[in-house]
PDB file of C-alpha atoms and ligand atoms in Angstrom:
ATOM      1  CA  MET G   1       9.644  32.252  -6.707  1.00 86.00           C
ATOM      2  CA  PHE G   2       7.601  31.812  -3.545  1.00 94.00           C
ATOM      3  CA  ILE G   3       8.284  33.503  -0.470  1.00 97.00           C
ATOM      4  CA  LEU G   4       6.390  32.220   2.633  1.00 97.00           C
ATOM      5  CA  LYS G   5       6.963  34.284   5.725  1.00 98.00           C
ATOM      6  CA  GLN G   6       5.611  33.259   8.939  1.00 98.00           C
ATOM      7  CA  VAL G   7       2.659  31.494   7.192  1.00 98.00           C
ATOM      8  CA  SER G   8      -0.068  29.947   9.484  1.00 98.00           C
ATOM      9  CA  LYS G   9      -3.244  28.688   8.919  1.00 98.00           C
ATOM     10  CA  GLN G  10      -5.564  27.693  11.294  1.00 97.00           C
ATOM     11  CA  TYR G  11      -9.243  25.651  10.784  1.00 96.00           C
ATOM     12  CA  LYS G  12     -12.135  26.686  13.533  1.00 94.00           C
ATOM     13  CA  VAL G  13     -14.127  23.256  13.150  1.00 91.00           C
ATOM     14  CA  LYS G  14     -17.321  24.033  15.463  1.00 91.00           C
ATOM     15  CA  LYS G  15     -15.455  25.664  18.297  1.00 92.00           C
ATOM     16  CA  GLN G  16     -12.102  23.955  18.539  1.00 94.00           C
ATOM     17  CA  THR G  17      -9.418  25.223  16.364  1.00 95.00           C
ATOM     18  CA  ILE G  18      -6.801  23.169  14.563  1.00 95.00           C
ATOM     19  CA  LYS G  19      -3.588  24.494  13.612  1.00 96.00           C
ATOM     20  CA  ALA G  20      -1.923  23.022  10.032  1.00 97.00           C
ATOM     21  CA  LEU G  21       0.669  25.578   9.618  1.00 98.00           C
ATOM     22  CA  GLU G  22       2.497  27.297  12.425  1.00 97.00           C
ATOM     23  CA  GLU G  23       4.763  30.420  11.231  1.00 97.00           C
ATOM     24  CA  VAL G  24       6.135  28.398   8.442  1.00 97.00           C
ATOM     25  CA  SER G  25       8.880  30.371   6.373  1.00 97.00           C
ATOM     26  CA  TYR G  26      11.043  29.372   3.729  1.00 97.00           C
ATOM     27  CA  SER G  27      12.021  31.205  -0.410  1.00 96.00           C
ATOM     28  CA  PHE G  28      11.606  28.760  -2.965  1.00 94.00           C
ATOM     29  CA  SER G  29      13.758  30.840  -4.730  1.00 90.00           C
ATOM     30  CA  SER G  30      16.383  28.973  -6.976  1.00 90.00           C
ATOM     31  CA  THR G  31      14.611  25.888  -9.703  1.00 92.00           C
ATOM     32  CA  GLY G  32      14.687  22.500  -8.691  1.00 94.00           C
ATOM     33  CA  PHE G  33      12.883  19.723  -6.907  1.00 95.00           C
ATOM     34  CA  TYR G  34      10.979  20.301  -3.526  1.00 96.00           C
ATOM     35  CA  LEU G  35       9.202  17.211  -1.650  1.00 96.00           C
ATOM     36  CA  ILE G  36       7.370  17.849   1.043  1.00 96.00           C
ATOM     37  CA  THR G  37       6.898  14.376   3.486  1.00 94.00           C
ATOM     38  CA  GLY G  38       5.573  14.096   6.789  1.00 93.00           C
ATOM     39  CA  LYS G  39       2.496  11.791   8.602  1.00 92.00           C
ATOM     40  CA  SER G  40      -0.912  12.238   7.481  1.00 93.00           C
ATOM     41  CA  GLY G  41      -2.324  15.102   8.745  1.00 94.00           C
ATOM     42  CA  SER G  42       0.571  17.122   9.438  1.00 95.00           C
ATOM     43  CA  GLY G  43      -0.348  20.015   7.233  1.00 96.00           C
ATOM     44  CA  LYS G  44       0.949  18.965   3.974  1.00 95.00           C
ATOM     45  CA  SER G  45      -2.081  19.814   1.300  1.00 94.00           C
ATOM     46  CA  THR G  46      -2.489  23.085   3.053  1.00 95.00           C
ATOM     47  CA  LEU G  47       0.990  24.474   2.482  1.00 96.00           C
ATOM     48  CA  LEU G  48       0.136  23.462  -1.380  1.00 94.00           C
ATOM     49  CA  ASN G  49      -3.226  24.793  -1.391  1.00 92.00           C
ATOM     50  CA  ILE G  50      -1.720  28.338  -0.102  1.00 95.00           C
ATOM     51  CA  ILE G  51       1.235  28.012  -2.382  1.00 94.00           C
ATOM     52  CA  GLY G  52      -0.937  27.575  -4.901  1.00 89.00           C
ATOM     53  CA  GLY G  53      -3.167  30.334  -3.583  1.00 88.00           C
ATOM     54  CA  LEU G  54      -5.788  27.702  -3.698  1.00 85.00           C
ATOM     55  CA  GLU G  55      -5.853  28.670   0.205  1.00 92.00           C
ATOM     56  CA  LYS G  56      -4.665  32.572   1.937  1.00 95.00           C
ATOM     57  CA  PRO G  57      -3.167  31.555   5.722  1.00 98.00           C
ATOM     58  CA  SER G  58      -4.330  33.181   8.848  1.00 98.00           C
ATOM     59  CA  SER G  59      -1.930  35.224   9.053  1.00 98.00           C
ATOM     60  CA  GLY G  60       1.684  35.729   7.433  1.00 98.00           C
ATOM     61  CA  GLN G  61       2.158  36.235   3.633  1.00 97.00           C
ATOM     62  CA  VAL G  62       3.294  34.573   0.593  1.00 96.00           C
ATOM     63  CA  GLU G  63       4.928  36.849  -2.476  1.00 96.00           C
ATOM     64  CA  LYS G  64       5.159  35.250  -5.874  1.00 93.00           C
ATOM     65  CA  LYS G  65       6.968  36.073  -8.398  1.00 90.00           C
ATOM     66  CA  VAL G  66       4.989  33.776 -11.307  1.00 88.00           C
ATOM     67  CA  ASP G  67       2.538  34.282 -12.685  1.00 86.00           C
ATOM     68  CA  ARG G  68      -1.123  32.016 -12.506  1.00 81.00           C
ATOM     69  CA  LYS G  69      -1.034  31.661 -15.288  1.00 79.00           C
ATOM     70  CA  ASP G  70       2.587  29.241 -15.067  1.00 85.00           C
ATOM     71  CA  ILE G  71       1.472  27.272 -12.376  1.00 87.00           C
ATOM     72  CA  ALA G  72       0.251  23.713 -12.853  1.00 85.00           C
ATOM     73  CA  TYR G  73      -1.406  21.766 -10.326  1.00 84.00           C
ATOM     74  CA  VAL G  74      -1.950  18.106 -10.257  1.00 84.00           C
ATOM     75  CA  PHE G  75      -4.422  18.319  -6.764  1.00 79.00           C
ATOM     76  CA  GLN G  76      -5.225  15.627  -4.124  1.00 73.00           C
ATOM     77  CA  ASP G  77      -8.926  15.787  -5.078  1.00 69.00           C
ATOM     78  CA  TYR G  78      -7.940  16.577  -8.959  1.00 68.00           C
ATOM     79  CA  ASN G  79      -9.225  19.424  -9.165  1.00 73.00           C
ATOM     80  CA  LEU G  80     -10.916  19.217 -12.468  1.00 79.00           C
ATOM     81  CA  ILE G  81     -14.329  20.403 -13.393  1.00 82.00           C
ATOM     82  CA  GLY G  82     -16.483  17.534 -12.595  1.00 85.00           C
ATOM     83  CA  ASP G  83     -19.151  18.823 -15.092  1.00 89.00           C
ATOM     84  CA  TRP G  84     -16.621  19.355 -17.882  1.00 89.00           C
ATOM     85  CA  THR G  85     -15.921  16.336 -20.570  1.00 92.00           C
ATOM     86  CA  VAL G  86     -12.312  15.432 -20.378  1.00 93.00           C
ATOM     87  CA  LYS G  87     -12.012  17.348 -23.380  1.00 92.00           C
ATOM     88  CA  GLU G  88     -13.150  20.253 -21.778  1.00 89.00           C
ATOM     89  CA  ASN G  89     -10.805  20.143 -19.382  1.00 88.00           C
ATOM     90  CA  LEU G  90      -8.168  20.375 -21.602  1.00 87.00           C
ATOM     91  CA  SER G  91      -9.445  22.639 -23.862  1.00 82.00           C
ATOM     92  CA  PHE G  92     -10.394  25.408 -21.818  1.00 71.00           C
ATOM     93  CA  MET G  93      -6.847  27.313 -21.891  1.00 68.00           C
ATOM     94  CA  GLY G  94      -6.610  27.359 -25.574  1.00 75.00           C
ATOM     95  CA  PHE G  95      -4.858  24.667 -26.741  1.00 84.00           C
ATOM     96  CA  SER G  96      -5.554  23.451 -29.674  1.00 88.00           C
ATOM     97  CA  ASN G  97      -6.853  20.126 -30.751  1.00 89.00           C
ATOM     98  CA  ASP G  98      -4.207  18.002 -31.618  1.00 91.00           C
ATOM     99  CA  GLN G  99      -2.412  19.144 -28.500  1.00 90.00           C
ATOM    100  CA  ILE G 100      -4.971  17.836 -26.883  1.00 91.00           C
ATOM    101  CA  ILE G 101      -5.524  14.417 -28.147  1.00 92.00           C
ATOM    102  CA  SER G 102      -1.461  13.890 -28.570  1.00 90.00           C
ATOM    103  CA  THR G 103      -1.660  14.508 -24.330  1.00 90.00           C
ATOM    104  CA  LEU G 104      -5.257  12.161 -23.831  1.00 93.00           C
ATOM    105  CA  GLN G 105      -2.940   9.283 -25.838  1.00 91.00           C
ATOM    106  CA  GLU G 106       0.299   9.789 -23.701  1.00 87.00           C
ATOM    107  CA  VAL G 107      -1.736   9.443 -20.409  1.00 89.00           C
ATOM    108  CA  ASN G 108      -4.199   6.724 -22.674  1.00 89.00           C
ATOM    109  CA  LEU G 109      -7.372   8.584 -21.681  1.00 93.00           C
ATOM    110  CA  VAL G 110      -8.228   8.183 -25.706  1.00 94.00           C
ATOM    111  CA  GLY G 111     -12.139   6.955 -26.591  1.00 95.00           C
ATOM    112  CA  LYS G 112     -12.773   8.303 -22.785  1.00 95.00           C
ATOM    113  CA  GLU G 113     -13.247  11.963 -24.343  1.00 94.00           C
ATOM    114  CA  ASP G 114     -16.200  13.405 -24.225  1.00 95.00           C
ATOM    115  CA  THR G 115     -17.374  11.510 -20.920  1.00 96.00           C
ATOM    116  CA  LYS G 116     -17.598  13.997 -17.498  1.00 95.00           C
ATOM    117  CA  ALA G 117     -15.038  14.016 -15.218  1.00 92.00           C
ATOM    118  CA  SER G 118     -17.257  13.162 -12.698  1.00 92.00           C
ATOM    119  CA  MET G 119     -17.966  10.044 -14.118  1.00 94.00           C
ATOM    120  CA  LEU G 120     -13.783   8.385 -14.495  1.00 92.00           C
ATOM    121  CA  SER G 121     -12.656   6.346 -11.633  1.00 89.00           C
ATOM    122  CA  GLY G 122      -9.838   7.423  -9.785  1.00 86.00           C
ATOM    123  CA  GLY G 123      -6.909   6.097 -12.040  1.00 86.00           C
ATOM    124  CA  GLU G 124      -8.807   8.444 -14.924  1.00 90.00           C
ATOM    125  CA  ALA G 125      -8.587  11.116 -12.658  1.00 90.00           C
ATOM    126  CA  LYS G 126      -5.709  11.210 -11.742  1.00 87.00           C
ATOM    127  CA  ARG G 127      -4.222  10.471 -15.688  1.00 88.00           C
ATOM    128  CA  LEU G 128      -6.420  13.711 -17.058  1.00 90.00           C
ATOM    129  CA  ALA G 129      -4.424  16.298 -14.123  1.00 88.00           C
ATOM    130  CA  VAL G 130      -1.392  14.836 -15.038  1.00 87.00           C
ATOM    131  CA  GLY G 131      -2.549  15.172 -18.519  1.00 89.00           C
ATOM    132  CA  ARG G 132      -3.862  18.497 -18.448  1.00 87.00           C
ATOM    133  CA  ALA G 133      -0.311  19.630 -15.805  1.00 85.00           C
ATOM    134  CA  ILE G 134       1.816  18.527 -18.506  1.00 85.00           C
ATOM    135  CA  LEU G 135      -0.222  20.108 -21.724  1.00 85.00           C
ATOM    136  CA  LYS G 136       0.467  23.400 -20.358  1.00 78.00           C
ATOM    137  CA  GLY G 137       3.781  23.733 -20.536  1.00 79.00           C
ATOM    138  CA  SER G 138       4.483  25.547 -16.672  1.00 82.00           C
ATOM    139  CA  VAL G 139       7.297  26.619 -14.920  1.00 88.00           C
ATOM    140  CA  VAL G 140       5.695  25.999 -11.308  1.00 92.00           C
ATOM    141  CA  LEU G 141       4.466  22.364 -11.029  1.00 92.00           C
ATOM    142  CA  LEU G 142       3.030  21.929  -7.837  1.00 92.00           C
ATOM    143  CA  LEU G 143       1.977  18.093  -6.944  1.00 93.00           C
ATOM    144  CA  ASP G 144      -0.361  17.072  -4.722  1.00 92.00           C
ATOM    145  CA  GLU G 145       0.273  13.317  -3.696  1.00 91.00           C
ATOM    146  CA  PRO G 146       0.419  12.850  -7.827  1.00 89.00           C
ATOM    147  CA  THR G 147       1.055   9.021  -7.773  1.00 89.00           C
ATOM    148  CA  ASN G 148      -1.162   7.451  -6.419  1.00 83.00           C
ATOM    149  CA  ASP G 149      -4.019   5.672  -8.012  1.00 78.00           C
ATOM    150  CA  LEU G 150      -1.253   6.324 -10.747  1.00 83.00           C
ATOM    151  CA  ASP G 151      -1.019   3.242 -13.437  1.00 84.00           C
ATOM    152  CA  ILE G 152       2.984   2.657 -14.342  1.00 89.00           C
ATOM    153  CA  THR G 153       2.317   3.801 -17.800  1.00 86.00           C
ATOM    154  CA  THR G 154       1.224   7.242 -17.144  1.00 84.00           C
ATOM    155  CA  LEU G 155       3.575   7.170 -13.905  1.00 88.00           C
ATOM    156  CA  GLN G 156       6.538   6.504 -16.396  1.00 89.00           C
ATOM    157  CA  ILE G 157       5.007   9.310 -18.428  1.00 86.00           C
ATOM    158  CA  LEU G 158       4.830  11.578 -15.468  1.00 87.00           C
ATOM    159  CA  GLU G 159       8.298  10.750 -14.468  1.00 91.00           C
ATOM    160  CA  ASP G 160      10.334  11.332 -17.409  1.00 89.00           C
ATOM    161  CA  TYR G 161       8.200  15.061 -17.522  1.00 87.00           C
ATOM    162  CA  LEU G 162       9.598  15.439 -13.965  1.00 91.00           C
ATOM    163  CA  ASP G 163      13.452  14.186 -14.443  1.00 90.00           C
ATOM    164  CA  SER G 164      12.993  16.729 -17.825  1.00 88.00           C
ATOM    165  CA  PHE G 165      11.188  19.504 -16.277  1.00 90.00           C
ATOM    166  CA  GLN G 166      13.048  23.161 -16.105  1.00 89.00           C
ATOM    167  CA  GLY G 167      11.360  25.227 -13.393  1.00 91.00           C
ATOM    168  CA  ILE G 168      10.475  24.830  -9.957  1.00 95.00           C
ATOM    169  CA  ILE G 169       8.480  21.686  -8.621  1.00 95.00           C
ATOM    170  CA  ILE G 170       7.158  21.273  -5.476  1.00 96.00           C
ATOM    171  CA  THR G 171       5.360  18.060  -4.771  1.00 96.00           C
ATOM    172  CA  VAL G 172       4.056  16.595  -1.520  1.00 95.00           C
ATOM    173  CA  SER G 173       4.613  12.738  -2.244  1.00 94.00           C
ATOM    174  CA  HIS G 174       5.961  10.031  -0.339  1.00 91.00           C
ATOM    175  CA  ASP G 175       7.262   8.305  -3.913  1.00 90.00           C
ATOM    176  CA  ARG G 176      10.298   6.032  -3.343  1.00 88.00           C
ATOM    177  CA  TYR G 177      11.756   7.158  -6.874  1.00 89.00           C
ATOM    178  CA  PHE G 178      11.280  10.820  -6.346  1.00 92.00           C
ATOM    179  CA  LEU G 179      12.852  10.955  -3.112  1.00 90.00           C
ATOM    180  CA  ASP G 180      16.028   8.560  -4.713  1.00 89.00           C
ATOM    181  CA  ARG G 181      16.145  10.380  -8.436  1.00 90.00           C
ATOM    182  CA  LEU G 182      14.309  13.608  -8.392  1.00 92.00           C
ATOM    183  CA  CYS G 183      14.539  15.401  -4.835  1.00 93.00           C
ATOM    184  CA  ASP G 184      17.023  18.401  -4.868  1.00 93.00           C
ATOM    185  CA  THR G 185      15.223  19.831  -1.467  1.00 94.00           C
ATOM    186  CA  LEU G 186      13.424  17.180   0.577  1.00 94.00           C
ATOM    187  CA  PHE G 187      10.932  18.699   3.862  1.00 95.00           C
ATOM    188  CA  VAL G 188       9.595  16.996   6.506  1.00 93.00           C
ATOM    189  CA  PHE G 189       6.705  18.603   8.680  1.00 92.00           C
ATOM    190  CA  SER G 190       7.043  18.566  12.287  1.00 90.00           C
ATOM    191  CA  HIS G 191       5.384  20.744  14.466  1.00 91.00           C
ATOM    192  CA  GLN G 192       3.090  21.915  11.763  1.00 95.00           C
ATOM    193  CA  GLN G 193       6.350  23.006  10.168  1.00 94.00           C
ATOM    194  CA  ILE G 194       8.557  22.507   7.004  1.00 94.00           C
ATOM    195  CA  GLN G 195      12.288  20.985   8.203  1.00 92.00           C
ATOM    196  CA  VAL G 196      15.163  21.074   5.635  1.00 91.00           C
ATOM    197  CA  HIS G 197      16.426  17.479   5.689  1.00 85.00           C
ATOM    198  CA  ASN G 198      19.630  16.277   5.226  1.00 71.00           C
ATOM    199  CA  GLY G 199      20.442  13.248   6.773  1.00 61.00           C
ATOM    200  CA  GLY G 200      20.499  10.389   4.387  1.00 56.00           C
ATOM    201  CA  TYR G 201      17.020  10.145   2.699  1.00 58.00           C
ATOM    202  CA  SER G 202      16.918   5.935   3.533  1.00 57.00           C
ATOM    203  CA  ASP G 203      17.408   7.008   7.321  1.00 55.00           C
ATOM    204  CA  TYR G 204      14.216   8.928   7.223  1.00 58.00           C
ATOM    205  CA  ILE G 205      11.139   6.544   5.391  1.00 53.00           C
TER     206      ILE G 205
HETATM  207  P1  ADP H 301      -1.869  16.310   4.706  1.00 85.16           P
HETATM  208  O1  ADP H 301      -2.035  16.735   3.824  1.00 85.16           O
HETATM  209  O2  ADP H 301      -0.334  16.167   5.316  1.00 85.16           O
HETATM  210  O3  ADP H 301      -2.314  15.088   5.238  1.00 85.16           O
HETATM  211  P2  ADP H 301      -4.047  18.621   5.342  1.00 85.16           P
HETATM  212  O4  ADP H 301      -3.088  19.746   5.153  1.00 85.16           O
HETATM  213  O5  ADP H 301      -4.944  17.993   4.769  1.00 85.16           O
HETATM  214  O6  ADP H 301      -2.735  17.241   6.366  1.00 85.16           O
HETATM  215  O7  ADP H 301      -4.409  18.743   7.073  1.00 85.16           O
HETATM  216  C1  ADP H 301      -3.934  19.537   8.230  1.00 85.16           C
HETATM  217  C2  ADP H 301      -4.683  19.369   9.349  1.00 85.16           C
HETATM  218  O8  ADP H 301      -5.642  20.580   8.730  1.00 85.16           O
HETATM  219  C3  ADP H 301      -5.248  18.307   9.512  1.00 85.16           C
HETATM  220  O9  ADP H 301      -5.845  17.845  10.699  1.00 85.16           O
HETATM  221  C4  ADP H 301      -6.647  18.326   8.994  1.00 85.16           C
HETATM  222  O10 ADP H 301      -8.251  17.750   9.573  1.00 85.16           O
HETATM  223  C5  ADP H 301      -6.968  19.925   9.029  1.00 85.16           C
HETATM  224  N1  ADP H 301      -7.460  20.399   7.555  1.00 85.16           N
HETATM  225  C6  ADP H 301      -7.387  20.662   6.537  1.00 85.16           C
HETATM  226  N2  ADP H 301      -8.082  21.073   5.980  1.00 85.16           N
HETATM  227  C7  ADP H 301      -8.822  22.020   6.723  1.00 85.16           C
HETATM  228  C8  ADP H 301     -10.389  22.314   6.710  1.00 85.16           C
HETATM  229  N3  ADP H 301     -11.142  22.920   5.415  1.00 85.16           N
HETATM  230  N4  ADP H 301     -11.686  22.038   7.224  1.00 85.16           N
HETATM  231  C9  ADP H 301     -10.989  21.852   8.920  1.00 85.16           C
HETATM  232  N5  ADP H 301      -9.776  21.144   9.245  1.00 85.16           N
HETATM  233  C10 ADP H 301      -8.776  20.890   7.916  1.00 85.16           C
HETATM  234 MG1   MG H 302      -2.836  16.221   2.187  1.00 85.16          MG
END
């Protein structure tokens, strides 16, 4: 569904060039749970943003065989619209009030419907982002460290949802449950590239 061909990304900051990705090639063709790990600053978020079309590669191509509306995101900065209320952040995709209310119940945000997203705590914002991903009923989930800041109840909901999810999940995470229970393909970032890790997982973490 996503084919990356020699995708490179550099950022220019003042006179410095930072290499984030160096000719990454991979075909995410079968459904399953793809887990991306690696040190902080290794390029994980950049890769996910490029897959999701939020950033453009400096060179190389990303071929997508999926409609943008079928992709749900939980990004590191939540990707919420700060000036909109909790309810507005969920309702702009045309879901019914009942669907929205049951999602708010699931992620424990009842009573916060009219709070602006920018006024939520980190954990609440993350729960809203998770709620939106669940609500969307997507084919592809792109998740950037979705379990950071998440309370145990929402974590459980997210895990159950991911467990039963039928499409493609590409997630950046160091969550042990993902690694032990959900992961089909593990990547480790090394030298601005992803490498499939086939060894025992325990020697990785
Ligand atoms: P990770 O998610 O693995 O922590 P990132 O993909 O966020 O890493 O970042 C990879 C590298 O690119 C880092 O060195 C980071 O500082 C740099 N980088 C990321 N985004 C930007 C940006 N918008 N401008 C400049 N440098 C950036
Ligand atoms: Mg990141």
